[in-house]
Coordinates of C-alpha atoms in Angstrom, one line a residue:
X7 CA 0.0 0.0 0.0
X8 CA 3.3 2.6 0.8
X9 CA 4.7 1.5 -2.7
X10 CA 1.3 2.4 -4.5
X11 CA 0.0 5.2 -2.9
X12 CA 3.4 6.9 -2.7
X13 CA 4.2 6.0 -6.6
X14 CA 0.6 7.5 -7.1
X15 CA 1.2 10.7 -5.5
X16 CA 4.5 11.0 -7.1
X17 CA 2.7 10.9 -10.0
X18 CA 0.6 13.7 -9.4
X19 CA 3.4 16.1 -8.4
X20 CA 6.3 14.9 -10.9
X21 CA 4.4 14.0 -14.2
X22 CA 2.4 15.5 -16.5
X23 CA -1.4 15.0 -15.9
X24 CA -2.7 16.0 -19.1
X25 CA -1.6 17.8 -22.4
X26 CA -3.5 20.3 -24.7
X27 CA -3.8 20.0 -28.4
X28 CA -5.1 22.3 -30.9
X29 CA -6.0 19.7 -33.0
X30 CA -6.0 16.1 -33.1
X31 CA -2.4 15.7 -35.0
X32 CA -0.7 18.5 -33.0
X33 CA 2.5 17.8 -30.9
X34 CA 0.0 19.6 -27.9
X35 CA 1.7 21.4 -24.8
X36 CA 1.8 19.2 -21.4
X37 CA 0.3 20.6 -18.0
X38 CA 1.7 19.1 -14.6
X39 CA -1.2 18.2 -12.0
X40 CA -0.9 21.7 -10.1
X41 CA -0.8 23.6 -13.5
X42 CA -3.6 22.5 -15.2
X43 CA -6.0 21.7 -12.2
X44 CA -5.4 25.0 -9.8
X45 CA -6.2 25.4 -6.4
X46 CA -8.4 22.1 -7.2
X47 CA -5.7 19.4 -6.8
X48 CA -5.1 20.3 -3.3
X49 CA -8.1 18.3 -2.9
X50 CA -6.2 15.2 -4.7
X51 CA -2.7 15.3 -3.3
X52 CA -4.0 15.6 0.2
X53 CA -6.8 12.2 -0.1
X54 CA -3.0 10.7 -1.6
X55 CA -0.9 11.7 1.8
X56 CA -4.1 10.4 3.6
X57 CA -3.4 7.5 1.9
X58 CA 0.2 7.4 2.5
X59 CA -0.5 8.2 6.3
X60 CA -2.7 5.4 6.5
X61 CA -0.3 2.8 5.6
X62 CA 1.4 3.2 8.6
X63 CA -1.9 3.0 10.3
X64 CA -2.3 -0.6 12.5
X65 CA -5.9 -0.3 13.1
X66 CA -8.9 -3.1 12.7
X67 CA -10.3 -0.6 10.6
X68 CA -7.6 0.0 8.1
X69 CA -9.3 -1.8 5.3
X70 CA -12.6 -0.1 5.3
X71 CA -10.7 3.2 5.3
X72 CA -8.3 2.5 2.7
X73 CA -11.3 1.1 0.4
X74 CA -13.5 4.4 0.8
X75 CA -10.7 6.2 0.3
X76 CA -9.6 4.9 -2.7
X77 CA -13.2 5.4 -3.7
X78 CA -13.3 8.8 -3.2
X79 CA -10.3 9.7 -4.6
X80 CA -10.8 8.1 -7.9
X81 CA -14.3 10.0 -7.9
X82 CA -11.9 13.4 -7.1
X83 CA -9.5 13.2 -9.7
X84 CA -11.6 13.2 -12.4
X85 CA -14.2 16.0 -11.0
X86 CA -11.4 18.4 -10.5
X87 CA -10.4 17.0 -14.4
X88 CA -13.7 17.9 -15.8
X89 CA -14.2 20.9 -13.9
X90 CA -11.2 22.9 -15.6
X91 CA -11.2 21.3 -18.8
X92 CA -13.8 23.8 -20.3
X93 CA -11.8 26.6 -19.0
X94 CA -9.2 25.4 -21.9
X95 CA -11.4 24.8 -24.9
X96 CA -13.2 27.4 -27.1
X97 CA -16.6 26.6 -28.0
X98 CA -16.7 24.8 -31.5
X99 CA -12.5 24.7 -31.8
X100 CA -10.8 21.7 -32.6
X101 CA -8.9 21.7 -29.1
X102 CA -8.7 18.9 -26.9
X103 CA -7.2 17.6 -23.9
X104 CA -5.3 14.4 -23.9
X105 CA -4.8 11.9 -20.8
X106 CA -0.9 11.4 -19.9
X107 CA 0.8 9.3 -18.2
X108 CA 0.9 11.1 -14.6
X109 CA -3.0 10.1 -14.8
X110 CA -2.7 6.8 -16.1
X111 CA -0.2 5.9 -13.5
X112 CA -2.3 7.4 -10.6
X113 CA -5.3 5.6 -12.0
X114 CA -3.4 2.3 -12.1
X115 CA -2.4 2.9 -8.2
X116 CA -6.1 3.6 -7.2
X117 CA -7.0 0.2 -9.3
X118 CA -4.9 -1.5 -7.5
X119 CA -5.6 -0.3 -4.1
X120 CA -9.3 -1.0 -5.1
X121 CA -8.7 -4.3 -6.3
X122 CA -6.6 -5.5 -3.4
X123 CA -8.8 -4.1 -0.5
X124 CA -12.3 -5.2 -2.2
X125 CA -11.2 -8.4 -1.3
X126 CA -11.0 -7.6 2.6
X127 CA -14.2 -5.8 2.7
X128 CA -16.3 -8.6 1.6
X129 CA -18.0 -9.1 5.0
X130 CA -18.7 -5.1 4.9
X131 CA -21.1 -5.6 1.6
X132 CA -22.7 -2.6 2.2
X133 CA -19.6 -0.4 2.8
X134 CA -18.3 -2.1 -0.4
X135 CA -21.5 -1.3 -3.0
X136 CA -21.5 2.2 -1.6
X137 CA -17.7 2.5 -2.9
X138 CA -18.4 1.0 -6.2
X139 CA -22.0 2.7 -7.0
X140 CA -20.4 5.7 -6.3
X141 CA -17.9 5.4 -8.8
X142 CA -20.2 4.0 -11.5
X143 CA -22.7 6.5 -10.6
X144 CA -20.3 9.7 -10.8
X145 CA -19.0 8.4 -14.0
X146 CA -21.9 8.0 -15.5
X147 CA -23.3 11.4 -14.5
X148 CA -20.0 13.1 -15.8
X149 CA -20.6 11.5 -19.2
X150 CA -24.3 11.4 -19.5
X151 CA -24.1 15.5 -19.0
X152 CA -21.0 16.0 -21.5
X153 CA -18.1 16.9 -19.0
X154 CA -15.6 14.7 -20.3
X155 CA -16.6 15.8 -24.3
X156 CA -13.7 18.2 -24.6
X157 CA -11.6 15.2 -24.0
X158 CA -9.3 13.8 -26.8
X159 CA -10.6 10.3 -26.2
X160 CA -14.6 11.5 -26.0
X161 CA -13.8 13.2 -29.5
X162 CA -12.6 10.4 -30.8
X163 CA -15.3 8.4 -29.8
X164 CA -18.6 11.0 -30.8
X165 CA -16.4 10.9 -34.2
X166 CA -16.2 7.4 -35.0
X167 CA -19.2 6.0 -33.0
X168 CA -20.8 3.9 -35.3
X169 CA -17.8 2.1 -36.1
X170 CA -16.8 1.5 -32.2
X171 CA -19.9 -0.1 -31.9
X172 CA -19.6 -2.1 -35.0
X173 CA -16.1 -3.0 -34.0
X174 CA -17.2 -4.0 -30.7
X175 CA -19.5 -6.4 -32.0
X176 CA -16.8 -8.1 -34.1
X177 CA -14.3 -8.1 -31.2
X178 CA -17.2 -10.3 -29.5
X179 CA -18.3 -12.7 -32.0
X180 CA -14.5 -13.7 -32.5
X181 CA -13.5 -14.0 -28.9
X182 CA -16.9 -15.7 -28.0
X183 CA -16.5 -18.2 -31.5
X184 CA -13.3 -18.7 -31.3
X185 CA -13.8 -20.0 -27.5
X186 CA -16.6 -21.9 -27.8
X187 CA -15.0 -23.6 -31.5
X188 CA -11.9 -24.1 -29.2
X189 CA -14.0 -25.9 -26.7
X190 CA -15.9 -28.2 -29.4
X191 CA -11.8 -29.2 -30.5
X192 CA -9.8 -29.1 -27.3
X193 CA -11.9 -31.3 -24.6
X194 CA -12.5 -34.1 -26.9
X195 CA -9.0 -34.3 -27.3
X196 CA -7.9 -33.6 -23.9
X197 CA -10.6 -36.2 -22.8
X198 CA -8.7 -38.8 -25.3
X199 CA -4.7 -38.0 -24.2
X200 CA -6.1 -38.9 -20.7
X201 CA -8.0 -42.2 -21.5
X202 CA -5.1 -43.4 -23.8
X203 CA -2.0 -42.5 -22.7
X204 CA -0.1 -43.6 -25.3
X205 CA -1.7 -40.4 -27.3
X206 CA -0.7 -38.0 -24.6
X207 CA 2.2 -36.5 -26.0
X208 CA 0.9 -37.1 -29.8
X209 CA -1.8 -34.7 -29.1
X210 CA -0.4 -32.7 -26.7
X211 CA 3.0 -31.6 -28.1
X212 CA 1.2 -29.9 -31.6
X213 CA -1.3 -28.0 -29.6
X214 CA 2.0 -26.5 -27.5
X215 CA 3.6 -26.0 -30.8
X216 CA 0.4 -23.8 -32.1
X217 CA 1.0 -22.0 -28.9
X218 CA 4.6 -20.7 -30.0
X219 CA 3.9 -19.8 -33.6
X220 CA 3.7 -15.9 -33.5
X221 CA 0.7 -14.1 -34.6
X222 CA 1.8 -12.7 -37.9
X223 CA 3.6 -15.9 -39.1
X224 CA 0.2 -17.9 -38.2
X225 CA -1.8 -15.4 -40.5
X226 CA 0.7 -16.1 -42.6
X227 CA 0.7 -19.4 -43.1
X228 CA -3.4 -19.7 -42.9
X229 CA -3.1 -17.2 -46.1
X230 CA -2.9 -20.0 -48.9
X231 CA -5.2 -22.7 -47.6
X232 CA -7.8 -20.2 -46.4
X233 CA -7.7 -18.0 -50.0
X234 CA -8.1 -21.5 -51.8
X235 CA -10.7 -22.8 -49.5
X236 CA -12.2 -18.9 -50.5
X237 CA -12.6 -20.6 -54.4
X238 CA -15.4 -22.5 -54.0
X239 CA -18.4 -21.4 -53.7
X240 CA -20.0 -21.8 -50.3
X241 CA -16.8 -20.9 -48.3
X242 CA -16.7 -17.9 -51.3
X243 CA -20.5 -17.4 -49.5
X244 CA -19.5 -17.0 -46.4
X245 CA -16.7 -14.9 -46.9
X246 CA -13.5 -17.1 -46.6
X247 CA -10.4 -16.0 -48.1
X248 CA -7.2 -15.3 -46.7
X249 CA -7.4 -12.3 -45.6
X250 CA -11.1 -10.8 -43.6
X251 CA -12.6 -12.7 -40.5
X252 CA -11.9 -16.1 -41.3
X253 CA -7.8 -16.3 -40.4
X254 CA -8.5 -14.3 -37.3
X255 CA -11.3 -16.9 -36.4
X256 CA -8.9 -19.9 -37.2
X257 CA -6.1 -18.3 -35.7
X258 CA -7.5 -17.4 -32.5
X259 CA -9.5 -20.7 -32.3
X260 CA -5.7 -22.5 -32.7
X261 CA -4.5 -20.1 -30.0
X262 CA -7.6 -22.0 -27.7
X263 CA -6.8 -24.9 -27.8
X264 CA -3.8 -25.5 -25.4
X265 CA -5.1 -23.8 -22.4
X266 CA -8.4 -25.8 -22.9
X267 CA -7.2 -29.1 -23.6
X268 CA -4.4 -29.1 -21.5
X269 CA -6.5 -28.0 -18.3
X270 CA -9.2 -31.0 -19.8
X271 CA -6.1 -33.3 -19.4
X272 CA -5.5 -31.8 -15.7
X273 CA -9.0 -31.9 -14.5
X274 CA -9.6 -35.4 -15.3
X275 CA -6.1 -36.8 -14.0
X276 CA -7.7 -34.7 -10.7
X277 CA -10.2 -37.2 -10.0
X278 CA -9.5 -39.3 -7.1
X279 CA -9.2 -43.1 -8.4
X280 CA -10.5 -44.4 -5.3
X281 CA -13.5 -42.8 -6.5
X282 CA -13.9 -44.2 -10.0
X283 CA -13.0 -47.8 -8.5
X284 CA -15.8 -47.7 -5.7
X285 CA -18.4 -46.1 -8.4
X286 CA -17.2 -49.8 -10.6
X287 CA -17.4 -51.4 -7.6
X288 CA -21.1 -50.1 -7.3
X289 CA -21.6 -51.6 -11.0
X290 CA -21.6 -47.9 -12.9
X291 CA -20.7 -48.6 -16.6
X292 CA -17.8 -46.7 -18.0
X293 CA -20.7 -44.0 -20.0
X294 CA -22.0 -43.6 -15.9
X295 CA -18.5 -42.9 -14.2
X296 CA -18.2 -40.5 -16.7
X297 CA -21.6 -38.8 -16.9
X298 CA -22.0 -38.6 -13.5
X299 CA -18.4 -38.6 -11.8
X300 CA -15.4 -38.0 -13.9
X301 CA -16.5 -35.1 -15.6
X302 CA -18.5 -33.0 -12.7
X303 CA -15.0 -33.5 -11.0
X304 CA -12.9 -32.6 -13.5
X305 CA -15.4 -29.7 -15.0
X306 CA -14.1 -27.3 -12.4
X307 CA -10.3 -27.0 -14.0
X308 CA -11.5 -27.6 -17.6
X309 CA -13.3 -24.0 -16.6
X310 CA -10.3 -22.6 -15.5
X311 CA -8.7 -23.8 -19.3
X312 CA -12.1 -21.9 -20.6
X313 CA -11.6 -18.6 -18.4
X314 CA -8.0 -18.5 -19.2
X315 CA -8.7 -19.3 -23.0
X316 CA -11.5 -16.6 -22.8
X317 CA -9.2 -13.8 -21.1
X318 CA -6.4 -14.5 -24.0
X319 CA -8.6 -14.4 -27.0
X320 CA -9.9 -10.7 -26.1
X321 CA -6.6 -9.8 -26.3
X322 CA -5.3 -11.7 -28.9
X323 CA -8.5 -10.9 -31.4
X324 CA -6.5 -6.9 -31.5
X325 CA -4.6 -8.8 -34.2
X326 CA -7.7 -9.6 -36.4
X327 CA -7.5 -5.7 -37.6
X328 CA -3.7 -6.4 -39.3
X329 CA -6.0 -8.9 -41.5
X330 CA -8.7 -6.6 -42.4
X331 CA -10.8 -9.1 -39.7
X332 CA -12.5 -5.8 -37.6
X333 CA -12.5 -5.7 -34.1
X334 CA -11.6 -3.3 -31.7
X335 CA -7.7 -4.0 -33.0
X336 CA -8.9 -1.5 -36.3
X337 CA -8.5 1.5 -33.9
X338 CA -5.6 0.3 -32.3
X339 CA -3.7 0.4 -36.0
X340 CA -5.2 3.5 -37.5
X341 CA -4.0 4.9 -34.7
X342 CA -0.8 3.8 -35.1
X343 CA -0.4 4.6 -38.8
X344 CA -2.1 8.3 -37.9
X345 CA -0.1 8.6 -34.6
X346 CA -3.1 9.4 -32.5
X347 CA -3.1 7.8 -29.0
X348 CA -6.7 8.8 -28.0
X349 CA -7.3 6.4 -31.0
X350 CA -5.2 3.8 -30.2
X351 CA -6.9 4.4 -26.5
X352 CA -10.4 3.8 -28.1
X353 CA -9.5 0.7 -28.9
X354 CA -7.3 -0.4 -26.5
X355 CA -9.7 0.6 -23.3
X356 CA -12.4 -1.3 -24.1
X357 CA -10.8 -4.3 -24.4
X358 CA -8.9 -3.9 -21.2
X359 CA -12.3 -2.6 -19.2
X360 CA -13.9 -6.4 -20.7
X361 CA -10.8 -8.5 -19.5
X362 CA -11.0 -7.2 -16.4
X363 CA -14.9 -7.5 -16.0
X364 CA -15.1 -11.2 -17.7
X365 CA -12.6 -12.7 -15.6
X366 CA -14.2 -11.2 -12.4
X367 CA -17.4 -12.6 -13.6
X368 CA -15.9 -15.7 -14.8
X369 CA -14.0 -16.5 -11.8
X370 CA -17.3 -16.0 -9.3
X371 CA -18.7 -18.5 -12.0
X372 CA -15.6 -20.9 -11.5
X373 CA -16.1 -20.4 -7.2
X374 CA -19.4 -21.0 -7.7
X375 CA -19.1 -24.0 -9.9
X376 CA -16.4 -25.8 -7.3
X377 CA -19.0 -24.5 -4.0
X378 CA -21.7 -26.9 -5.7
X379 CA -19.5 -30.0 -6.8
X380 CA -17.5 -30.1 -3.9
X381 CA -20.3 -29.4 -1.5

């Protein structure tokens, strides 16, 4: 807690919180915390020597306070933001204000601190939904009344709006076809390396190989089959050819497999033997012992494989827009090729925001799963 609320405020006093631009390609003129927020940011500094302070505090309390704390200044930092930012923009201009890094890195900190004490406030549930409605709530009144449109990032967004939300869409549909194709491949075969043993390593071995092949080469390489394949005419229907949709989909579908199948292997190698031998012993068929023992054991570490495949693949499916495949990975490289962060940002902070969220969610789902079987 020392290391992240002192790197944090260190932040705020030594780094550059945000930088003005008169336009969108502009090199833009950088404005430490103190020069850009005023007599506002005393507000900030002071909830981050709280913060520091309480580090050294020994009290039963110390994680409730930390926690609301943390709350409150993440709330803080960006009301003071959005309450000077108009004072910098003319109405109608092309100026904007970019994020930098003395924000990102103070964000980051509070994240952290969030993250870390959420988890020792779960017996205070009400303290703890008071923290995060606040947050949600304050953001979303910020946005919903335009305070952060002056931002670089907003104005990228309001610009290319319809495309976010059609790249969005893409980014899904691959991640969530990719998994579930991955799933369809990688526990039949993980199921099969553990009941013939001899086919361990012959199934095994390739699917770690996939695992190594970098991204571009694999695109690459899926070029010639997948623009053959694209000749005939119902793959030429649905669109396959070696560049689009289709080698992001194989691709990231390959990239599935070994998390899956190896934690398939795992899970069933977890069941006890004692078990299976007294479920034979109490005349199950080998179709029962699976059904009903083997693979409600084993389910809870194949989901892990899934979660962990599911977490990589939202990352991974950036590289779909080097193909022409869509996804939020478009942004990312127009960005690049126009040398706009905010639009590399507008791609990039979605996807971050949903790995965050989908492996909270999926990892209640995988507690929840084990409280049932194991219970």
């Amino acid at each position: 807690m020392l290391l992240l609320s002192s790197l944090g405020a260190a932040a705020f006093l030594f780094m550059k919180l945000v930088t003005f631009k008169e336009n969108r390609i502009s090199q833009g003129l950088g404005y430490s915390s103190f020069e850009f927020l005023g007599k506002n940011g005393i507000i900030v500094i002071a909830l981050w020597l709280v913060l520091v302070g309480i580090s050294f505090y020994k009290g039963k309390n110390k994680d409730i306070i930390v926690f609301m704390t943390s709350s409150i200044l993440l709330i803080c930092v960006f009301w003071t933001i959005q309450r000077v930012t108009g004072e910098y923009i003319l109405p109608n201009s092309s100026g904007r204000i970019s994020l930098s890094g003395g924000l990102y890195i103070q964000i980051f900190s509070i994240y952290m601190l969030l993250s870390t004490y959420s988890e020792r406030v779960k017996e205070y549930r009400i303290i703890k939904w008071i923290g995060i409605l606040g947050i949600v709530l304050s953001f979303t009144y910020f946005i919903y009344m335009g305070k952060f449109d002056d931002l670089s990032l907003i104005k990228e967004y309001n610009i290319k709006k319809d495309q976010f939300y059609e790249n969005l869409r893409i980014h899904g549909l691959l991640t969530l076809a990719s998994v579930i194709t991955g799933c369809i491949i990688a526990i039949p075969l993980g199921f099969i390396a553990y009941s013939k043993k001899n086919l361990e390593d012959k199934l095994m071995i390739p699917l770690s190989i996939i695992q190594t092949i970098p991204s571009l080469a694999l695109f690459g390489i899926l070029l010639v089959p997948l623009s053959a394949l694209g000749r005939l005419s119902f793959f030429d229907y649905l669109g396959v050819s070696g560049i689009g949709w289709a080698p992001a989909y194989v691709a990231l579908t390959l990239y599935t497999l070994l998390p899956i199948g190896r934690n398939t292997l795992t899970g069933f190698y977890s069941v006890d033997q004692n078990i299976i031998e007294a479920a034979k012993g109490m005349g199950m068929n080998r179709g029962e012992i699976f059904r009903k023992i083997e693979m409600p054991l084993a389910f809870p570490v194949i989901f892990t494989g899934i979660r962990i495949a599911f977490i990589q693949t939202i990352g991974g499916a950036v590289l779909a827009g080097l193909v022409g495949g869509g996804g939020m990975g478009s942004f990312v490289f127009l960005g690049l090729g126009e040398a706009s962060p905010d639009l590399i940002l507008l791609g990039v902070l979605p996807i971050v925001i949903s790995t965050v969220l989908l492996d909270y969610i999926l990892k209640t789902i995988e507690i929840s799963i084990r409280g049932v079987i194991y219970d």
